mmCIF file of N, CA and C in Angstrom:
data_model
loop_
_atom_site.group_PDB
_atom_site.id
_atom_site.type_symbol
_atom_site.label_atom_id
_atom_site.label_comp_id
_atom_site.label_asym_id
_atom_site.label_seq_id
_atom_site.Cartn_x
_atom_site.Cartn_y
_atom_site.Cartn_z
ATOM 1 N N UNK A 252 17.096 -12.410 -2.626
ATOM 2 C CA UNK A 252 17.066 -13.414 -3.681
ATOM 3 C C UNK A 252 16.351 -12.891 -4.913
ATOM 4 N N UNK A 253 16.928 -13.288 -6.160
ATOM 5 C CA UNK A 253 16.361 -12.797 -7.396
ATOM 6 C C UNK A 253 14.685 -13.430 -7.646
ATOM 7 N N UNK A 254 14.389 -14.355 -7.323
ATOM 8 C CA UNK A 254 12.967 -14.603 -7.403
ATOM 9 C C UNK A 254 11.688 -13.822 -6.484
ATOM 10 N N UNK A 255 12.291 -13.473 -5.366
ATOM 11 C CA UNK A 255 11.972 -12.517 -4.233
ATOM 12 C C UNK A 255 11.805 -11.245 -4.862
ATOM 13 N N UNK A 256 12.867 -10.916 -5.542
ATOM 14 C CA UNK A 256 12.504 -8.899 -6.093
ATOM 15 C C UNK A 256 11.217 -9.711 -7.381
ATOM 16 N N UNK A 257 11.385 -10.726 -7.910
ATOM 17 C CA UNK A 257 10.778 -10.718 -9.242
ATOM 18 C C UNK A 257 8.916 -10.849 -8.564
ATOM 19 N N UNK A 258 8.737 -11.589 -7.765
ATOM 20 C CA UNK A 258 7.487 -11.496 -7.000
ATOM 21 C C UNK A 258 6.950 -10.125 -6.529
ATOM 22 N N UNK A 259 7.895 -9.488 -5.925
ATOM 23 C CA UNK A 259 8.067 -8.409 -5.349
ATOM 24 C C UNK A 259 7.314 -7.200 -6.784
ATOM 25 N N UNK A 260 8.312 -7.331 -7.272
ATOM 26 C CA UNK A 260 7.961 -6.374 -8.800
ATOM 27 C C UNK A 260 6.832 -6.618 -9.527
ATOM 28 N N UNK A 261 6.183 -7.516 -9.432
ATOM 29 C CA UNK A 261 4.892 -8.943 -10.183
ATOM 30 C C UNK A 261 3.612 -8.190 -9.147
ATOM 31 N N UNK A 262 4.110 -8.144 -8.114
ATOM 32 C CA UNK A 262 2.972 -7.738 -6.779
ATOM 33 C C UNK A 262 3.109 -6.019 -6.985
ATOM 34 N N UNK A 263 3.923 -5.497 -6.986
ATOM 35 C CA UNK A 263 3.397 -3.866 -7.200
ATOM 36 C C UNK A 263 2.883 -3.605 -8.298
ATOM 37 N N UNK A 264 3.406 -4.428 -9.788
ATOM 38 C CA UNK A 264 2.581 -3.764 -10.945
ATOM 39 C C UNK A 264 0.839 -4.586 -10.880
ATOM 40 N N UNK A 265 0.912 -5.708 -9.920
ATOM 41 C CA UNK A 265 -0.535 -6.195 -9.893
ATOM 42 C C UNK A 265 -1.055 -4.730 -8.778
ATOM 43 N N UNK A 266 -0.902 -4.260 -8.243
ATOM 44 C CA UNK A 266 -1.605 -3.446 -7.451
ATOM 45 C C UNK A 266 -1.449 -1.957 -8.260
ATOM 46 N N UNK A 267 -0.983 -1.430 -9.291
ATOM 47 C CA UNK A 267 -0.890 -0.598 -9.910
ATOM 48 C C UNK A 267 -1.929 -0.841 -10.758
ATOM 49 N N UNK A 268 -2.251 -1.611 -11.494
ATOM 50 C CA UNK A 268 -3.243 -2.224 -12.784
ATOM 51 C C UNK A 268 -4.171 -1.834 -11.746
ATOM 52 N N UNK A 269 -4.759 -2.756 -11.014
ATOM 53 C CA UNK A 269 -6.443 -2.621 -9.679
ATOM 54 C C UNK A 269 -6.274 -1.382 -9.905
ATOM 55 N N UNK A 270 -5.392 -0.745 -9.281
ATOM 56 C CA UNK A 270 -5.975 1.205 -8.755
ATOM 57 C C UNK A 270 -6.162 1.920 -10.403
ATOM 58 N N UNK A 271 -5.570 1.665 -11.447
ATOM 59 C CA UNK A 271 -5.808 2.518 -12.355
ATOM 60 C C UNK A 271 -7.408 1.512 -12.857
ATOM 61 N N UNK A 272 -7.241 0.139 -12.823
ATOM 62 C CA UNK A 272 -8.486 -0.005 -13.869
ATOM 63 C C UNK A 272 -9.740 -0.129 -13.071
ATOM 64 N N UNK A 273 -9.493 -0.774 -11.852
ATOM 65 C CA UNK A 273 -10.900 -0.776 -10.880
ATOM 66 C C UNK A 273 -11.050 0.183 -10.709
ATOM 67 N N UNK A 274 -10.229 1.808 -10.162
ATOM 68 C CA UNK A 274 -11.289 2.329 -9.265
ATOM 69 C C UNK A 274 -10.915 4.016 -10.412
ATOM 70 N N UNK A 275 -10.110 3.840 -11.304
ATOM 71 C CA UNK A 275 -9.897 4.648 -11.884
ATOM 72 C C UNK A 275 -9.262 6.026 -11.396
ATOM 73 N N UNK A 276 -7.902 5.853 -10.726
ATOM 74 C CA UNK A 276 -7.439 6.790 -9.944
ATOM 75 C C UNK A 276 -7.070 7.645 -10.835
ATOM 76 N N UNK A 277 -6.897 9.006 -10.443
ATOM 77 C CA UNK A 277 -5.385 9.762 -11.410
ATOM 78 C C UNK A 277 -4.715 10.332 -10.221
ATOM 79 N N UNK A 278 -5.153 10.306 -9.335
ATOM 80 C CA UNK A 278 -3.540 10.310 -8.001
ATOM 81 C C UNK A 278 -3.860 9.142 -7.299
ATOM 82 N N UNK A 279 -2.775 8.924 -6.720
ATOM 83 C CA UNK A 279 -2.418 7.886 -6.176
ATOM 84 C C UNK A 279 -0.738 7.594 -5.536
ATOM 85 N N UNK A 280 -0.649 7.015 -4.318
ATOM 86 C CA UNK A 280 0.821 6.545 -3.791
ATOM 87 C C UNK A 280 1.581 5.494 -4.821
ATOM 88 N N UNK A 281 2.450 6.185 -5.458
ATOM 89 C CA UNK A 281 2.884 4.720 -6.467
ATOM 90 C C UNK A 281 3.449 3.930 -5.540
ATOM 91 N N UNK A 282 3.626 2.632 -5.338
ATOM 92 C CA UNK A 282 4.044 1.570 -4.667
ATOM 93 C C UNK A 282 5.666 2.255 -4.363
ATOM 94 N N UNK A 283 6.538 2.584 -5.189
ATOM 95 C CA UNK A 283 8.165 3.049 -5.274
ATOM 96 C C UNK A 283 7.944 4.132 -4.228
ATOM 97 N N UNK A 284 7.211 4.848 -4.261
ATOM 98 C CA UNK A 284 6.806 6.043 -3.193
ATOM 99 C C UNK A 284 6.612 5.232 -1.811
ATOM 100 N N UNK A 285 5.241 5.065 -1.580
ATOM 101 C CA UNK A 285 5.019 4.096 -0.861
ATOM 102 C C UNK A 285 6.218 3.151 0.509
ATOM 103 N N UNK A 286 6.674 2.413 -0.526
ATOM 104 C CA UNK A 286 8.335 1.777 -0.626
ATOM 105 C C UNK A 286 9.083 3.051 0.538
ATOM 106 N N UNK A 287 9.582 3.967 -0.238
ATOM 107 C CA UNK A 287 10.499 5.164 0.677
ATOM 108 C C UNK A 287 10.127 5.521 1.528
ATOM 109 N N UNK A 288 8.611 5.542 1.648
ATOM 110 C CA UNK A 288 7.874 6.231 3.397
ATOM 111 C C UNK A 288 8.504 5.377 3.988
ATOM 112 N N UNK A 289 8.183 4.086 3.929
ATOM 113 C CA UNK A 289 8.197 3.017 4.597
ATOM 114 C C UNK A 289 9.282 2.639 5.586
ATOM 115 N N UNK A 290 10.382 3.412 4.449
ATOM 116 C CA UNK A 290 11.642 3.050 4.937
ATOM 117 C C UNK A 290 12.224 4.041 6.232
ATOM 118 N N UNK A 291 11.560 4.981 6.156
ATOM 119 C CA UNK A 291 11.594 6.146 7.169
ATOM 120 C C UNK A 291 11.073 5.312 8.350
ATOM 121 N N UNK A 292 9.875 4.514 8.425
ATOM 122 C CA UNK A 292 9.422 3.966 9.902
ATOM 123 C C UNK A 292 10.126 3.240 10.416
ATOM 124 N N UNK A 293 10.859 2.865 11.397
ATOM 125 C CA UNK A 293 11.656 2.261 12.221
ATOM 126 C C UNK A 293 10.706 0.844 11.985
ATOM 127 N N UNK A 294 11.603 -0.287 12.305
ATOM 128 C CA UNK A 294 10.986 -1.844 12.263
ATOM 129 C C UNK A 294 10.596 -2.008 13.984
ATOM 130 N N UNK A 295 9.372 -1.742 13.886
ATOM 131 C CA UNK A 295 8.865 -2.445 15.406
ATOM 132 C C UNK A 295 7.826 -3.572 15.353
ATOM 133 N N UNK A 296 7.423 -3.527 16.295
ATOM 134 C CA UNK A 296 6.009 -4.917 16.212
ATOM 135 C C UNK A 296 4.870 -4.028 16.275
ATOM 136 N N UNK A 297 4.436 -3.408 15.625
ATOM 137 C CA UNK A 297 3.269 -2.712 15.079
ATOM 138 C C UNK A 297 2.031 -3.479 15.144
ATOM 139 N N UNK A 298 0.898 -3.151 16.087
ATOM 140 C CA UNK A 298 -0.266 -4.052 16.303
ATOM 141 C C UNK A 298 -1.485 -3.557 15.152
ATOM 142 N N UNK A 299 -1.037 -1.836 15.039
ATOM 143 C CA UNK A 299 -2.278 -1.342 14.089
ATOM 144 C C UNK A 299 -1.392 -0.364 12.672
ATOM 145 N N UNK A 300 -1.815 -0.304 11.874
ATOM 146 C CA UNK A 300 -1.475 0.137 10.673
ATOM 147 C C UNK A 300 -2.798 0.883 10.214
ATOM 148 N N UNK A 301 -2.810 2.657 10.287
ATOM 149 C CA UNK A 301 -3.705 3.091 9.619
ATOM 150 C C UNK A 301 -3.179 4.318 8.433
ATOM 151 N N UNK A 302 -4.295 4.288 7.410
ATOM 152 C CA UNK A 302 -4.019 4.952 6.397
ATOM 153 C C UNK A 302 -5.245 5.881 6.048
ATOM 154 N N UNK A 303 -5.122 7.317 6.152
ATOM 155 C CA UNK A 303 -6.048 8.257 6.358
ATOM 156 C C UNK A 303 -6.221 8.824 4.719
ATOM 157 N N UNK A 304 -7.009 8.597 3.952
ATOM 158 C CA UNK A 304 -6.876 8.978 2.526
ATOM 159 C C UNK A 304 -6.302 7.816 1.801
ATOM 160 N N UNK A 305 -6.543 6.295 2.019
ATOM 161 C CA UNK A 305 -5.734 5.492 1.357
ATOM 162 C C UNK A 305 -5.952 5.458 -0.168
ATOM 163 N N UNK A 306 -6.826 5.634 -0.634
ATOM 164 C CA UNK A 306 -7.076 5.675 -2.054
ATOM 165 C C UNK A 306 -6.814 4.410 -2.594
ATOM 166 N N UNK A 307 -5.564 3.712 -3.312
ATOM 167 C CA UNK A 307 -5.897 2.539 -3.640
ATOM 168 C C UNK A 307 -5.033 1.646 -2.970
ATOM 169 N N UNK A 308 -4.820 1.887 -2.008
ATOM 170 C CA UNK A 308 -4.200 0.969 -0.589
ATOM 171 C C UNK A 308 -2.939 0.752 -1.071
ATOM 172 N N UNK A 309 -1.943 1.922 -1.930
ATOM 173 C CA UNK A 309 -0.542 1.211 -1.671
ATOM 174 C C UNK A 309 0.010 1.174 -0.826
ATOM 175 N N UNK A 310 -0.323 2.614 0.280
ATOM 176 C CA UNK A 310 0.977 2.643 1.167
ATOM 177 C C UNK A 310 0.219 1.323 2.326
ATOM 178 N N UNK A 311 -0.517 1.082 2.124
ATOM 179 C CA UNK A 311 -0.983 -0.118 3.125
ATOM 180 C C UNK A 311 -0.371 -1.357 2.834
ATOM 181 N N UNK A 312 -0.888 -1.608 1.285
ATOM 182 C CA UNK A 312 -0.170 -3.397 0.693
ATOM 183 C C UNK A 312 1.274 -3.120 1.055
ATOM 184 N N UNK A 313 2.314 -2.229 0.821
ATOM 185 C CA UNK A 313 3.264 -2.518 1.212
ATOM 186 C C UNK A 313 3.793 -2.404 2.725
ATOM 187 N N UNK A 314 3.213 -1.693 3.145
ATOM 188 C CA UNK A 314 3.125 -1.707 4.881
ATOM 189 C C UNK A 314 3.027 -3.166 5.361
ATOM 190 N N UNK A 315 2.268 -3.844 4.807
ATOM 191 C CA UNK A 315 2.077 -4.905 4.760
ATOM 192 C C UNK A 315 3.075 -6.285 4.681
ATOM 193 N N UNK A 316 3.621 -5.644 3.830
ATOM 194 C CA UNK A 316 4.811 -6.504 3.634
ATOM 195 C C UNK A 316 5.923 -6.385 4.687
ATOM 196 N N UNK A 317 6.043 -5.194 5.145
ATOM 197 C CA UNK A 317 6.943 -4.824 6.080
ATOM 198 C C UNK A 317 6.554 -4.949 7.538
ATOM 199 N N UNK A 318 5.405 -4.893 7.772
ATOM 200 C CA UNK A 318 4.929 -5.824 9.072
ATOM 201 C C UNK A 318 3.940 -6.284 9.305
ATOM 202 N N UNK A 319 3.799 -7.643 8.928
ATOM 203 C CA UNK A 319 3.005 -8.353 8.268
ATOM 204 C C UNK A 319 1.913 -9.011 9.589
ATOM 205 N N UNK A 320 2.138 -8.895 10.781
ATOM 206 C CA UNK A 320 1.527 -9.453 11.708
ATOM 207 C C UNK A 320 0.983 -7.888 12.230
ATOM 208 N N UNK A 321 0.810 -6.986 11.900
ATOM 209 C CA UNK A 321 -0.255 -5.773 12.234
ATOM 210 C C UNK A 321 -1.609 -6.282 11.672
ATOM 211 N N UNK A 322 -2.558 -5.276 12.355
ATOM 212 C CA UNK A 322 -3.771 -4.999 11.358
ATOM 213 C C UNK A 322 -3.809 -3.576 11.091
ATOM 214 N N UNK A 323 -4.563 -3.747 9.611
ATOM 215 C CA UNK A 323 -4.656 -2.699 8.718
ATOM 216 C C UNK A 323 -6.100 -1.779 8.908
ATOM 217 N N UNK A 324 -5.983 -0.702 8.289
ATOM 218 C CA UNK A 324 -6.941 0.066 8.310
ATOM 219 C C UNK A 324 -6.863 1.192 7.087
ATOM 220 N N UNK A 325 -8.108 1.014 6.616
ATOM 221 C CA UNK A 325 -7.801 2.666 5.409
ATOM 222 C C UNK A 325 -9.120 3.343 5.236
ATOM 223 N N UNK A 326 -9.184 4.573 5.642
ATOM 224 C CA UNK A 326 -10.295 5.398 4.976
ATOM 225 C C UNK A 326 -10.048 6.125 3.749
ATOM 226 N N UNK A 327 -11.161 6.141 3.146
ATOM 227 C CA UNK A 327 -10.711 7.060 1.687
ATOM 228 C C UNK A 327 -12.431 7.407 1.455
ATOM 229 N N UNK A 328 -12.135 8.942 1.535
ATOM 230 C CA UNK A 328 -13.438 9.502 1.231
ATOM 231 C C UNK A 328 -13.802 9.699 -0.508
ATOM 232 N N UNK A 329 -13.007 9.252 -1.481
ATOM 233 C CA UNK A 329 -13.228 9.503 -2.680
ATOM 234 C C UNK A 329 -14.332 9.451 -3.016
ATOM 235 N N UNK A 330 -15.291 9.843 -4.319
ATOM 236 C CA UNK A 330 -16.477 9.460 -4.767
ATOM 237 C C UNK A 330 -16.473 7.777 -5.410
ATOM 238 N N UNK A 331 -15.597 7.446 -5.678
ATOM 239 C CA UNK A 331 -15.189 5.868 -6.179
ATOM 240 C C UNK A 331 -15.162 4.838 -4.778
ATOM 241 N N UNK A 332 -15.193 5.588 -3.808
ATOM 242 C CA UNK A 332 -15.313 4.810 -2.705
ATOM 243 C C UNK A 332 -16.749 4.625 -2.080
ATOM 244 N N UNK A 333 -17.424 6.348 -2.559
ATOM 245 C CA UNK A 333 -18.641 6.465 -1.643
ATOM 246 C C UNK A 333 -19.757 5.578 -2.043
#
């Protein structure tokens, strides 16, 4: 549904803005990236979701979306984290 991508699109550039202005990334998983891993994982019932280097949690928020009854996890050793 067209209101669905428009939320959809509304929710990745809100999580693009956070990682560049809160934590001041210059790398980072763009959400569209993110998006394509995603699509590689088969749809199961996933109890845990972890992200080793998450930096500003895209590939997680959208993991998220895609199986939404997991729990999440992210380490990120950055100095913006420490």
């Amino acid at each position: 549904p067209k209101g669905s991508a428009q939320r959809t699109n509304a929710r990745k550039e809100e999580i693009i803005s956070a990682a560049e202005s809160l934590y001041n990334y210059k790398y980072y998983t763009p959400v569209e990236v993110a998006a394509k891993l995603l699509e590689l994982i088969p749809r199961k019932n996933y109890k845990k979701v972890i992200d080793i280097c998450c930096g500003s949690w895209n590939l997680l928020n959208v993991a998220q979306m895609k199986f939404p009854n997991a729990k999440y996890f992210g380490l990120c050793l950055s100095e913006n984290w420490l």
